[in-house]
mmCIF file of C-alpha atoms in Angstrom:
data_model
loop_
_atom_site.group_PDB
_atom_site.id
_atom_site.type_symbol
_atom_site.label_atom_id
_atom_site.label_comp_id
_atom_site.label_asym_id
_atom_site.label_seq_id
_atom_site.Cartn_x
_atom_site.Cartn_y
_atom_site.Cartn_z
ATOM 1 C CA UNK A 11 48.230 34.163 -1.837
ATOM 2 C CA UNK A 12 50.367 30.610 -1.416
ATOM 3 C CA UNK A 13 50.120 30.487 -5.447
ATOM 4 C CA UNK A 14 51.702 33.882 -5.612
ATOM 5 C CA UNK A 15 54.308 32.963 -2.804
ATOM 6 C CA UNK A 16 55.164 30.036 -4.732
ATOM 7 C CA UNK A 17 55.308 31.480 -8.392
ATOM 8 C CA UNK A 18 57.629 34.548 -6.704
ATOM 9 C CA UNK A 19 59.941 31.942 -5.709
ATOM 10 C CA UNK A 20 60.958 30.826 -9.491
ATOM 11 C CA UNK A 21 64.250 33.495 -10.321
ATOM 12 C CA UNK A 22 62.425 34.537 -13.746
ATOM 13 C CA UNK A 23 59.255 35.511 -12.014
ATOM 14 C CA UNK A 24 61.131 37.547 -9.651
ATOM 15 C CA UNK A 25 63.465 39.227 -11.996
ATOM 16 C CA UNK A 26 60.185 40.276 -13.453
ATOM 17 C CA UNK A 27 58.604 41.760 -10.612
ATOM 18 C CA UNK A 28 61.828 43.877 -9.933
ATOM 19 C CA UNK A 29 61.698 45.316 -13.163
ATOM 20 C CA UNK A 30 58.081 46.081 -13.592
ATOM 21 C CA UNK A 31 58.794 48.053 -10.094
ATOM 22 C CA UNK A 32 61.644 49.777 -11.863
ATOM 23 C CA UNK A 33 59.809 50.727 -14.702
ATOM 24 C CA UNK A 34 57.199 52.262 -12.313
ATOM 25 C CA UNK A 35 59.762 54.225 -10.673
ATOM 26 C CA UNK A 36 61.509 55.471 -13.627
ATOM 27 C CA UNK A 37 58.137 55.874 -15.204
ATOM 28 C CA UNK A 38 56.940 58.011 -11.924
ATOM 29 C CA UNK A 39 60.038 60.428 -13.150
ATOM 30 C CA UNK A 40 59.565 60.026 -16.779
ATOM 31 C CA UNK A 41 56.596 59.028 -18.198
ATOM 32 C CA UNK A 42 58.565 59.099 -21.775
ATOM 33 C CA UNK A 43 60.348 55.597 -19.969
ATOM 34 C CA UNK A 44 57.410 53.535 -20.290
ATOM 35 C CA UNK A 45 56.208 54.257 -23.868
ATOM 36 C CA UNK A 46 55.885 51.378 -25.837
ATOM 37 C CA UNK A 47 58.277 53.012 -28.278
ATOM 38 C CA UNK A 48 60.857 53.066 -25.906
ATOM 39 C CA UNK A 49 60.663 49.300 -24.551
ATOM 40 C CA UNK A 50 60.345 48.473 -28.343
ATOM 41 C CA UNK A 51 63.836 50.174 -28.231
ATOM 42 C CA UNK A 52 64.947 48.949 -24.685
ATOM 43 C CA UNK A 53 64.565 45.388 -25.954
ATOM 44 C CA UNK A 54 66.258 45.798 -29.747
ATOM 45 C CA UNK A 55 69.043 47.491 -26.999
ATOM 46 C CA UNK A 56 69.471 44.588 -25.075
ATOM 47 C CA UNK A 57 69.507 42.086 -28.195
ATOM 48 C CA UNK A 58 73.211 41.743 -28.515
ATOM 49 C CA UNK A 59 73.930 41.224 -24.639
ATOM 50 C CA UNK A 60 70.833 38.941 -24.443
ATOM 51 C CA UNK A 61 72.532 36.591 -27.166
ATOM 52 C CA UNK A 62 76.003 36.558 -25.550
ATOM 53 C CA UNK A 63 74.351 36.304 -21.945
ATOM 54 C CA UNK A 64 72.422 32.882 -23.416
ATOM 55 C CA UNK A 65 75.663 31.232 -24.910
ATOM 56 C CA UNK A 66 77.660 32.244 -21.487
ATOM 57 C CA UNK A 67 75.040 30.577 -19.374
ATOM 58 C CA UNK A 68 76.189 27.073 -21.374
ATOM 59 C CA UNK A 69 79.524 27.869 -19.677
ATOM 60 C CA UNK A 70 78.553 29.353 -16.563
ATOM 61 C CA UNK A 71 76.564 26.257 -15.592
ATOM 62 C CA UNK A 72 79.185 23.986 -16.197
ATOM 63 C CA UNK A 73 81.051 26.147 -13.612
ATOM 64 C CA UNK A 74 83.469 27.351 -15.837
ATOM 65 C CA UNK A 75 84.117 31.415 -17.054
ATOM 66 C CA UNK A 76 84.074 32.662 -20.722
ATOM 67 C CA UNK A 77 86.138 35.913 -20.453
ATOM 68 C CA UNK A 78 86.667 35.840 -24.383
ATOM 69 C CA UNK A 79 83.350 36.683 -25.543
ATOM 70 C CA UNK A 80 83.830 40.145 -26.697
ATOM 71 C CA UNK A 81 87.189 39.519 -28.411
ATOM 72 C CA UNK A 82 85.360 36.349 -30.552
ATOM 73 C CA UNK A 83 82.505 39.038 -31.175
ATOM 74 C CA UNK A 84 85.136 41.528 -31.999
ATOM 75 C CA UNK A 85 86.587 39.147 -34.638
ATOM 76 C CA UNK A 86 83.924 37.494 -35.781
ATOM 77 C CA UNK A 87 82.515 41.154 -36.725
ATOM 78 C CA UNK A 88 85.938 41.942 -38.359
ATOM 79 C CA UNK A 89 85.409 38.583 -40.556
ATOM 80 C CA UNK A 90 81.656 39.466 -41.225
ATOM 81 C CA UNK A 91 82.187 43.140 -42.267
ATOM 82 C CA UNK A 92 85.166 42.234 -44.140
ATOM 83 C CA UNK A 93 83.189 39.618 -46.404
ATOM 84 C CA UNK A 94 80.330 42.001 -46.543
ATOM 85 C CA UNK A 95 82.767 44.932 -48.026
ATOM 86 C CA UNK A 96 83.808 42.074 -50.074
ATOM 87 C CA UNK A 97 80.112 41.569 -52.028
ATOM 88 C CA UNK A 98 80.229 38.128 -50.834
ATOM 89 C CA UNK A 99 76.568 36.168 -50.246
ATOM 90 C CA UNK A 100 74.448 36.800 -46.845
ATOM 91 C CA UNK A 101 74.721 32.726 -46.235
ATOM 92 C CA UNK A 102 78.407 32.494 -47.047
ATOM 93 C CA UNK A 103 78.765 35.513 -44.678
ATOM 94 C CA UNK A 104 76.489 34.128 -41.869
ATOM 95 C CA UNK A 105 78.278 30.694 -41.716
ATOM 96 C CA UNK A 106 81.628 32.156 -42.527
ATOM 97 C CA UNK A 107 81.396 34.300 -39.211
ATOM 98 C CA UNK A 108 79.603 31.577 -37.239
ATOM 99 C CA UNK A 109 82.905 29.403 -38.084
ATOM 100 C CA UNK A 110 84.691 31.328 -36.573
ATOM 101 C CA UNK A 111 83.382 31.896 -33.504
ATOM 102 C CA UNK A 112 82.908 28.080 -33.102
ATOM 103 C CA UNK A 113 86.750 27.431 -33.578
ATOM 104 C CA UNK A 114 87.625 30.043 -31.734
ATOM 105 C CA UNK A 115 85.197 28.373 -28.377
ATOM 106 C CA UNK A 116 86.561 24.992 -30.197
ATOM 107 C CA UNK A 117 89.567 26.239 -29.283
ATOM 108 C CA UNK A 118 88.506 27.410 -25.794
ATOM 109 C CA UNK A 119 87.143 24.064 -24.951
ATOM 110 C CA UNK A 120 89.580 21.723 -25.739
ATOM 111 C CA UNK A 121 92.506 23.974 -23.775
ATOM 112 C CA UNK A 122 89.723 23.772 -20.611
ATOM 113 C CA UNK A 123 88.425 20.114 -21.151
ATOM 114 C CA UNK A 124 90.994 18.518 -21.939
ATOM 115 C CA UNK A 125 94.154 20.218 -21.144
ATOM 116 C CA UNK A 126 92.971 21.147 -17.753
ATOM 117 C CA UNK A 127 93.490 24.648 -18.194
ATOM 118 C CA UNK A 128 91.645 26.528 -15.913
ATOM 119 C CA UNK A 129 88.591 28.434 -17.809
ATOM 120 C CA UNK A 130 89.688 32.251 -16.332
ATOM 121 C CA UNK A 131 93.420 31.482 -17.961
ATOM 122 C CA UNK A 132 92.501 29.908 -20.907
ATOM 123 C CA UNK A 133 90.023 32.298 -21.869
ATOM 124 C CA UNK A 134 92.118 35.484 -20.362
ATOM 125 C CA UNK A 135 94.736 34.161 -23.210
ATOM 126 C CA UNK A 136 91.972 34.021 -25.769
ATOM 127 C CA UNK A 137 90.911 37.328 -25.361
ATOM 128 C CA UNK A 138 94.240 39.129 -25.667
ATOM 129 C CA UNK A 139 95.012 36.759 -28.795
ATOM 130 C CA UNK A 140 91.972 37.371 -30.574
ATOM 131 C CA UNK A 141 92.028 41.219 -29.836
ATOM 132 C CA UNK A 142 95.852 41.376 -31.156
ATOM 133 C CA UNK A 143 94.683 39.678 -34.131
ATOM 134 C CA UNK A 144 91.628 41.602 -34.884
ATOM 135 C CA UNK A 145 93.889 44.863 -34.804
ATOM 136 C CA UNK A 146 96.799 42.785 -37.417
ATOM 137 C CA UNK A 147 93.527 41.681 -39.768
ATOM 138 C CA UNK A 148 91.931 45.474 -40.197
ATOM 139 C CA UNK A 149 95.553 46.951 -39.397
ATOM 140 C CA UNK A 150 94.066 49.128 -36.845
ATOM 141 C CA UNK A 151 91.452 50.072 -38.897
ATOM 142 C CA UNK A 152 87.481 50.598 -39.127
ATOM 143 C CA UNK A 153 85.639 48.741 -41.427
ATOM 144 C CA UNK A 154 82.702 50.681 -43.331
ATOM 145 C CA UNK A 155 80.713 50.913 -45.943
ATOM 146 C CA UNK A 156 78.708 48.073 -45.595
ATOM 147 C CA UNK A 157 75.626 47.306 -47.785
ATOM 148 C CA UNK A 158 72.553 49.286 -47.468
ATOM 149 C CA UNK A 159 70.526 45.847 -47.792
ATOM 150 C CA UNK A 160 71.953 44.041 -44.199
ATOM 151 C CA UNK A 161 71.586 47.377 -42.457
ATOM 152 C CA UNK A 162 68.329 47.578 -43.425
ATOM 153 C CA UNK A 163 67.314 44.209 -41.532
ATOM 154 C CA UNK A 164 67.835 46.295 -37.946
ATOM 155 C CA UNK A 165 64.833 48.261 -38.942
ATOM 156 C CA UNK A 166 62.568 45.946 -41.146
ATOM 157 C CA UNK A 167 59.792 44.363 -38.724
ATOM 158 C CA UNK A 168 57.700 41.282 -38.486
ATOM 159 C CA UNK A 169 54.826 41.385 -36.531
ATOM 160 C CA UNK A 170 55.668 44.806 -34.952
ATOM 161 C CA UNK A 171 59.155 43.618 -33.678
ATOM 162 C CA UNK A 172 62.538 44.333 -35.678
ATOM 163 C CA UNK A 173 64.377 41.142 -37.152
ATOM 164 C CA UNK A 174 67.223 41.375 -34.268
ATOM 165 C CA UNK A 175 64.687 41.118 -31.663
ATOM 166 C CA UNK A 176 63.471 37.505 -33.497
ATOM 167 C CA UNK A 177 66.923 36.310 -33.381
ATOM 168 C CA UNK A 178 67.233 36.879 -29.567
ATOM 169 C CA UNK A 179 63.569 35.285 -28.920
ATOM 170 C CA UNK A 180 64.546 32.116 -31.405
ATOM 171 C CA UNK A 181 67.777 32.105 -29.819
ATOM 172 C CA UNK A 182 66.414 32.169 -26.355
ATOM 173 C CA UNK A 183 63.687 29.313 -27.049
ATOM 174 C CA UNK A 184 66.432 27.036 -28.670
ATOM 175 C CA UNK A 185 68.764 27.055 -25.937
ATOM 176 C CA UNK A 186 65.953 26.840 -23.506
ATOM 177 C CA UNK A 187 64.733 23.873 -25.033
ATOM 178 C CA UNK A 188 67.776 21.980 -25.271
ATOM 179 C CA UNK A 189 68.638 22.538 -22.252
ATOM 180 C CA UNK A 190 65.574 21.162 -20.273
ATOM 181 C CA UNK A 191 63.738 19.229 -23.062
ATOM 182 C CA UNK A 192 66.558 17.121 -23.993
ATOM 183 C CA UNK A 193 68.576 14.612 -22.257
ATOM 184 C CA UNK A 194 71.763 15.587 -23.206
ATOM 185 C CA UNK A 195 70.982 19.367 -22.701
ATOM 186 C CA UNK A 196 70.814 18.233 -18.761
ATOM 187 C CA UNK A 197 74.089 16.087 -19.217
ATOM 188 C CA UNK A 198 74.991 21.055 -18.745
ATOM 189 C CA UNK A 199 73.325 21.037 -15.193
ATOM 190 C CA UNK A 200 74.987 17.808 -14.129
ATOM 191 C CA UNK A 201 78.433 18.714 -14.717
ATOM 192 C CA UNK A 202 78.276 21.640 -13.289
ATOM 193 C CA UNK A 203 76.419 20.531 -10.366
ATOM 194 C CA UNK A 204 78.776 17.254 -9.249
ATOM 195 C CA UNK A 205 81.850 16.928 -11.470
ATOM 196 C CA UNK A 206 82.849 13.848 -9.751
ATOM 197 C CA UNK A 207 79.309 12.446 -9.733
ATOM 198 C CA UNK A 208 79.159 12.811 -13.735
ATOM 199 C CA UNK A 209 81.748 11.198 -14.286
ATOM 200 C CA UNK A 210 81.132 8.400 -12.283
ATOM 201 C CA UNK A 211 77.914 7.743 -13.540
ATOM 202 C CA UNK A 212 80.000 7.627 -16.866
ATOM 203 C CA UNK A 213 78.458 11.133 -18.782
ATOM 204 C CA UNK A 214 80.346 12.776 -21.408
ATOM 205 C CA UNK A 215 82.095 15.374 -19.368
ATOM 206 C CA UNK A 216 84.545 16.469 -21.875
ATOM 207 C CA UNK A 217 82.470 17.148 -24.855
ATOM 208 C CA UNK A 218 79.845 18.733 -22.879
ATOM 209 C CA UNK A 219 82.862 20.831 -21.412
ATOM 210 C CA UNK A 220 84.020 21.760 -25.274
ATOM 211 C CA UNK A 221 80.219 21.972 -26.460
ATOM 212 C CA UNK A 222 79.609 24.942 -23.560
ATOM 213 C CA UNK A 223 82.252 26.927 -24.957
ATOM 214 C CA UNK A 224 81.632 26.510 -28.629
ATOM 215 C CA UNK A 225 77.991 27.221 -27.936
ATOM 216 C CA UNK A 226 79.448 30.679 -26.515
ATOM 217 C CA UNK A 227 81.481 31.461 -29.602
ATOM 218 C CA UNK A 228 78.680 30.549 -31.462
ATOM 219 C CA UNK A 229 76.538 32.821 -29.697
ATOM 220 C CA UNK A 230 79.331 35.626 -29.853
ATOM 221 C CA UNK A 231 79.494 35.437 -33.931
ATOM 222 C CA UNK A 232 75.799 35.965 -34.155
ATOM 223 C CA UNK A 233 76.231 39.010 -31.766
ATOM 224 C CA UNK A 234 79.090 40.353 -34.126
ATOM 225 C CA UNK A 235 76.347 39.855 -37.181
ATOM 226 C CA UNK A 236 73.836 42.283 -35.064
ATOM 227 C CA UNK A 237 76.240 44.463 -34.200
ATOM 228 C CA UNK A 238 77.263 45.050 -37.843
ATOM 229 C CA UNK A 239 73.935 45.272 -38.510
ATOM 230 C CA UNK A 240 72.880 48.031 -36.060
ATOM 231 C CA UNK A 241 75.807 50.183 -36.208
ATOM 232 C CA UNK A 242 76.746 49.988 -39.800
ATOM 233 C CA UNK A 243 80.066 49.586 -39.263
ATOM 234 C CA UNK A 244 83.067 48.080 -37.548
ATOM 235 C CA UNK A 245 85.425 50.307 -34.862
ATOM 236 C CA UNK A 246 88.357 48.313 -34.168
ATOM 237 C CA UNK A 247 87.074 47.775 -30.596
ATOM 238 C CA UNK A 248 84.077 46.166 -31.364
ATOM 239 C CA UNK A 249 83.560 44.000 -28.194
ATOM 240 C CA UNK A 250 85.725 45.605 -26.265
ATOM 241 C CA UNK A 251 84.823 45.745 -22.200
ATOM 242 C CA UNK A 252 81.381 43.880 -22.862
ATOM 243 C CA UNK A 253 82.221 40.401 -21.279
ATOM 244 C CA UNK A 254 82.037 41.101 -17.634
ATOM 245 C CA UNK A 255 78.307 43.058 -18.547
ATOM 246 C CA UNK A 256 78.038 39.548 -19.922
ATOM 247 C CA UNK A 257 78.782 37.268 -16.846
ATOM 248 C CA UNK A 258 76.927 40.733 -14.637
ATOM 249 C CA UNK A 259 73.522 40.172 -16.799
ATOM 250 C CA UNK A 260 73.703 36.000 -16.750
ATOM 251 C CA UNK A 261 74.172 36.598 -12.698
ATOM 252 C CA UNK A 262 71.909 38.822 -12.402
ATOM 253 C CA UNK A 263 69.364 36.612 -14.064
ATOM 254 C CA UNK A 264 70.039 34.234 -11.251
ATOM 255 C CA UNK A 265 72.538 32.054 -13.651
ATOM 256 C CA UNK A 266 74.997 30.259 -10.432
ATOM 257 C CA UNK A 267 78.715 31.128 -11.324
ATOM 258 C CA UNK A 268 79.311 27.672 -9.345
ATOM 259 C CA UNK A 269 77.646 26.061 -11.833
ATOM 260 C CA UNK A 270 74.230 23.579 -11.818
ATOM 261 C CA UNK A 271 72.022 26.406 -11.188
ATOM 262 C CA UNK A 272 69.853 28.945 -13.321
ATOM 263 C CA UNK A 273 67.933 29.393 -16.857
ATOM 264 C CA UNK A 274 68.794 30.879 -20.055
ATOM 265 C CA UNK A 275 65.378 32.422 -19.946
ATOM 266 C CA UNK A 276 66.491 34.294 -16.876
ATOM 267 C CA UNK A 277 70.345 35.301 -18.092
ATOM 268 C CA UNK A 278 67.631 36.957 -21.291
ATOM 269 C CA UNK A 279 65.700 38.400 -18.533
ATOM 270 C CA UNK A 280 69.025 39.619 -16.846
ATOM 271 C CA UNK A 281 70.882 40.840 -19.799
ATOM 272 C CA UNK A 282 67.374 43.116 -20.416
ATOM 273 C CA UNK A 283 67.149 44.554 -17.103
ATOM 274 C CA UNK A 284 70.903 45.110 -16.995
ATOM 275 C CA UNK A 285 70.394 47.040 -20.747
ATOM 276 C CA UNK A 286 67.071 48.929 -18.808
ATOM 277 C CA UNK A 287 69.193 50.229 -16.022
ATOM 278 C CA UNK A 288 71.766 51.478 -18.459
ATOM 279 C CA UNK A 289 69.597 53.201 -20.435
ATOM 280 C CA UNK A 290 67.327 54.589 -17.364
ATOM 281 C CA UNK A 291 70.028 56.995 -16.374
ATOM 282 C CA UNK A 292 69.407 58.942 -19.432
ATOM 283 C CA UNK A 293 65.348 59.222 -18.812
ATOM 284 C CA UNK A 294 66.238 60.231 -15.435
ATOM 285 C CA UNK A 295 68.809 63.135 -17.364
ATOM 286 C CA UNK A 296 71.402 62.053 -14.883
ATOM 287 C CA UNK A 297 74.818 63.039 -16.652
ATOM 288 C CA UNK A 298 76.501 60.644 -18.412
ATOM 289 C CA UNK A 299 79.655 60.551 -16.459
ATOM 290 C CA UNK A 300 77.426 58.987 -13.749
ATOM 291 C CA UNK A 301 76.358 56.336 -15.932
ATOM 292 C CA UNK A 302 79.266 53.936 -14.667
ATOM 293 C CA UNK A 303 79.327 54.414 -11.099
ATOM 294 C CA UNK A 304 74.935 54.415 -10.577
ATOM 295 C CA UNK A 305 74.508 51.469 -13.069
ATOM 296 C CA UNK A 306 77.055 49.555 -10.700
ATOM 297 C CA UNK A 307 75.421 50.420 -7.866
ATOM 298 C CA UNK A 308 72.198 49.262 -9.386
ATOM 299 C CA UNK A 309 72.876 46.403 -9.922
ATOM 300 C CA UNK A 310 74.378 45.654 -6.515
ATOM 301 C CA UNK A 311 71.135 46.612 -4.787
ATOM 302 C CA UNK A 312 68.920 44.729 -7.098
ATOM 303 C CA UNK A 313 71.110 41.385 -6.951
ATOM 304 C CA UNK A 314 71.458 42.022 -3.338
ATOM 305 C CA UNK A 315 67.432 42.233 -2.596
ATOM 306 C CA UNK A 316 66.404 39.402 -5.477
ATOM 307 C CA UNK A 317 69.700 37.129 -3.097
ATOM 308 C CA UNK A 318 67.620 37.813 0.359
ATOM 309 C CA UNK A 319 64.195 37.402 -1.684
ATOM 310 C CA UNK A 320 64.868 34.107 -2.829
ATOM 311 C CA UNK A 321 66.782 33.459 0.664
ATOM 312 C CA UNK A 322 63.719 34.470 2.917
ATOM 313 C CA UNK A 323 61.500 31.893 0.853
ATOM 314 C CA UNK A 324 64.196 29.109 1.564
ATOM 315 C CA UNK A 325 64.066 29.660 5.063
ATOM 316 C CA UNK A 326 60.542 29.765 4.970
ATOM 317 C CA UNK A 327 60.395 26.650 3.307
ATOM 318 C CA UNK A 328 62.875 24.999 5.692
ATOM 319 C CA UNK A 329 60.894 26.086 8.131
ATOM 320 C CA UNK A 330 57.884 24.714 7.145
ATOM 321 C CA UNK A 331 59.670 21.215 6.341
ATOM 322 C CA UNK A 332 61.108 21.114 9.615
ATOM 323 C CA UNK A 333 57.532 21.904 11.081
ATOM 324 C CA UNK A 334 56.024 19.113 9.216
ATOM 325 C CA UNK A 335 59.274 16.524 10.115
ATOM 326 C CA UNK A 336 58.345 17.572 13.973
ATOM 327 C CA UNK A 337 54.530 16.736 13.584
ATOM 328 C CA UNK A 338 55.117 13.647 12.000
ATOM 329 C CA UNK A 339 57.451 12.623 14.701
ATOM 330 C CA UNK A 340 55.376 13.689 17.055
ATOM 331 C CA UNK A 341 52.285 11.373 15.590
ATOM 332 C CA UNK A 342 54.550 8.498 15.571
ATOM 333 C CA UNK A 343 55.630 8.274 18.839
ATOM 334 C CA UNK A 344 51.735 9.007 20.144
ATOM 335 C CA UNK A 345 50.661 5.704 18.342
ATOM 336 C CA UNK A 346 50.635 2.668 20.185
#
């Protein structure tokens, strides 16, 4: 029982249990929910938020906000289809689009590092440039006809799972990683934990500032290349709206938007259960002008119950400090 107390208390474990008790209930209404055909599509769903949720958690626990994600992705998939129309090579394409979503969180970085702008601003101002000059690049239009070959790679599998779904998990791993297997990667949680402190102790605050935010245009370029990839083509709103289901998912997967706290495995784990709620609505046949206002309210229930979860087992273990600080007082003073 204490081991299961104890693993409950890690965020990842609980995000978990909350969603294997969602799938139950779903599941207890539609039985179609939890076919392995449907998670198989749940999770190739959830790819494209999973990837942007990972590269926002590099700027989240710095305790800065990327607002600009979808307007990078919505560029960066402009670029991408564009070059694809074009006949140009799958590598020239992949780094091409990659580029530019590194300038543009290049760009991002240096205006919040070291210009001092603050994150919300500069990236509010990023996001209404880069959507302006996604509309002047297609002039308004969609982009289509892409090759039959890079479509085909959202359908071709490797050991069961579709090629998208091996980007996410490589992805996922990488970032993971570097961020708690390497000594700079913790240079992230520092920074965001005790500004002041990091600097004192004389860590590279600025470039790990600009690194979190190139690492999320990084992330939103290789979005744009699944997007393309699954849909086939590019709307002129490609990214449009999907940042704050971005910063919602990397929250919900107990990511700290004061910074210092939380896991890219867990933002993964959030931006999956944030694409499972989504998509429940329509096992459940609810219509889908409800989809908005019961996915919101979702999500505020399950954040609110995994925040008192993983406050009842701080208490607890307060509590249970405390109790052990009182004892030992307690022997000390009966000594002689």
């Amino acid at each position: 029982m204490k081991i299961l107390l104890k693993l409950l208390q890690m965020r990842e474990l609980s995000i978990i249990l909350l969603m294997i008790l969602f799938f139950l209930f779903v599941g207890s209404i539609n039985s179609e929910f939890t076919s392995a055909d449907s998670i198989i599509l749940l999770l190739s769903g959830s790819i494209i938020l999973l990837v942007l949720a990972v590269g926002q958690s590099f700027v989240l626990l710095t305790s800065n906000i990327d607002v600009s994600v979808g307007s990078i992705m919505g560029i960066s998939a402009a670029v991408g289809g564009t070059l694809l129309v074009d006949g140009s090579s799958l590598m020239f394409v992949i780094i091409s689009v990659i580029g530019v979503g590194a300038l543009c969180g290049l760009i991002n970085g240096i205006g919040v590092a070291q210009l001092k702008i603050p994150a919300i601003i500069m990236t509010l101002g990023m996001l209404g440039i880069l959507r302006g000059l996604m509309l002047i690049y297609t002039e308004g239009m969609w982009i289509e006809d892409i090759p039959s070959y890079y479509k085909m790679y959202a359908v071709t599998d490797f050991l069961g799972l579709p090629y998208p779904i091996w980007v996410g998990i490589v992805i996922c791993l990488g970032a993971f990683l570097f961020l708690n297997k390497t000594k700079f990667g913790r240079y992230f949680y520092a920074v965001g934990d005790n500004l002041d402190g990091a600097k004192l102790v004389g860590l590279p605050v600025k470039t790990v500032g600009i690194l979190a935010f190139v690492f999320s245009g990084m992330s939103a370029s290789v979005a744009a290349l699944i997007f393309i990839m699954n849909i086939g083509f590019v709307p002129n709103q490609t990214g449009s709206g999907i940042e704050l289901q971005v910063i919602a998912a990397a929250v919900l997967g107990g990511v700290s938007l004061t910074g210092g706290v939380g896991t890219v495995l867990g933002a993964a784990l959030g931006a999956i259960f944030f694409t499972v709620i989504n998509n429940s609505l329509v096992y459940m046949k609810i219509p889908a002008y409800w989809n908005s206002a019961i996915a919101g309210l979702l999500l505020l229930v399950i954040v609110i119950s995994d925040t008192k979860f993983q406050s009842y087992f701080t208490k607890r273990n307060q509590a249970k400090l405390s109790n052990q600080h009182i004892e030992s007082q307690g022997l000390e003073d009966s000594s002689p």
